[in-house]
Every structure is written in C-alpha cells, then in structure tokens.
Amino acid sequence: PESIFDYQFEDFEIVGYESHPHIKAPVAV
C-alpha cells in the first residue's frame, strides 16, 4: 500500500506491531 492507511486494521496490528514493537501503534485508533 502507498500509505499505512491503506492497510486493514488487522493487517496493521500484525505488520505494524512486529515492525515497531516499542511503538505499539503510530496512529491513534
């Protein structure tokens, strides 16, 4: 995806969390 907003929430939770485990989530949900 061109933007992280193009990811589904479940995909973001897996990919984003594993990529940045110390950030949890760079986007407010």
Short mmCIF file of N, CA and C in Angstrom, two decimals:
data_model
loop_
_atom_site.label_atom_id
_atom_site.label_comp_id
_atom_site.label_asym_id
_atom_site.label_seq_id
_atom_site.Cartn_x
_atom_site.Cartn_y
_atom_site.Cartn_z
N PRO A 1 0.84 -1.21 0.00
CA PRO A 1 0.00 0.00 0.00
C PRO A 1 0.86 1.26 0.00
N GLU A 2 0.35 2.31 -0.58
CA GLU A 2 1.10 3.56 -0.66
C GLU A 2 1.13 4.26 0.70
N SER A 3 0.13 3.99 1.51
CA SER A 3 0.04 4.63 2.82
C SER A 3 -0.33 3.60 3.86
N ILE A 4 0.02 3.85 5.12
CA ILE A 4 -0.34 2.92 6.18
C ILE A 4 -1.85 2.87 6.35
N PHE A 5 -2.53 3.92 5.87
CA PHE A 5 -3.99 3.97 5.98
C PHE A 5 -4.64 3.00 5.00
N ASP A 6 -3.84 2.49 4.04
CA ASP A 6 -4.38 1.54 3.08
C ASP A 6 -4.43 0.12 3.66
N TYR A 7 -3.74 -0.06 4.78
CA TYR A 7 -3.76 -1.36 5.44
C TYR A 7 -5.08 -1.56 6.20
N GLN A 8 -5.50 -2.81 6.26
CA GLN A 8 -6.64 -3.12 7.11
C GLN A 8 -6.16 -3.06 8.56
N PHE A 9 -7.07 -2.83 9.50
CA PHE A 9 -6.65 -2.71 10.90
C PHE A 9 -5.97 -3.97 11.38
N GLU A 10 -6.51 -5.13 11.04
CA GLU A 10 -5.92 -6.38 11.47
C GLU A 10 -4.53 -6.57 10.86
N ASP A 11 -4.35 -6.13 9.62
CA ASP A 11 -3.04 -6.23 8.97
C ASP A 11 -2.06 -5.26 9.64
N PHE A 12 -2.53 -4.07 9.94
CA PHE A 12 -1.68 -3.07 10.58
C PHE A 12 -1.26 -3.54 11.97
N GLU A 13 -2.18 -4.16 12.67
CA GLU A 13 -1.90 -4.62 14.03
C GLU A 13 -0.78 -5.65 14.02
N ILE A 14 -0.74 -6.49 13.00
CA ILE A 14 0.28 -7.53 12.89
C ILE A 14 1.59 -6.96 12.32
N VAL A 15 1.52 -6.37 11.15
CA VAL A 15 2.71 -5.85 10.48
C VAL A 15 3.31 -4.68 11.24
N GLY A 16 2.49 -3.72 11.61
CA GLY A 16 2.97 -2.53 12.31
C GLY A 16 3.54 -2.87 13.68
N TYR A 17 2.87 -3.77 14.39
CA TYR A 17 3.33 -4.12 15.74
C TYR A 17 4.67 -4.84 15.70
N GLU A 18 4.82 -5.76 14.76
CA GLU A 18 6.07 -6.51 14.66
C GLU A 18 7.20 -5.63 14.15
N SER A 19 6.87 -4.65 13.35
CA SER A 19 7.89 -3.75 12.81
C SER A 19 8.35 -2.76 13.88
N HIS A 20 7.42 -2.32 14.73
CA HIS A 20 7.72 -1.34 15.76
C HIS A 20 7.09 -1.75 17.09
N PRO A 21 7.61 -2.81 17.70
CA PRO A 21 7.03 -3.32 18.95
C PRO A 21 7.12 -2.33 20.10
N HIS A 22 8.01 -1.35 19.98
CA HIS A 22 8.17 -0.37 21.06
C HIS A 22 7.24 0.82 20.88
N ILE A 23 6.58 0.87 19.72
CA ILE A 23 5.67 1.99 19.45
C ILE A 23 4.22 1.58 19.67
N LYS A 24 3.93 0.28 19.54
CA LYS A 24 2.57 -0.24 19.68
C LYS A 24 1.76 0.17 18.45
N ALA A 25 1.45 1.48 18.32
CA ALA A 25 0.66 1.95 17.19
C ALA A 25 0.96 3.42 16.95
N PRO A 26 1.56 3.76 15.81
CA PRO A 26 1.89 5.16 15.49
C PRO A 26 0.66 5.98 15.14
N VAL A 27 -0.49 5.32 15.03
CA VAL A 27 -1.72 6.02 14.68
C VAL A 27 -2.73 5.87 15.80
N ALA A 28 -3.39 6.94 16.16
CA ALA A 28 -4.43 6.87 17.20
C ALA A 28 -5.64 6.15 16.64
N VAL A 29 -6.15 5.20 17.41
CA VAL A 29 -7.31 4.43 16.96
C VAL A 29 -8.52 4.79 17.80
#
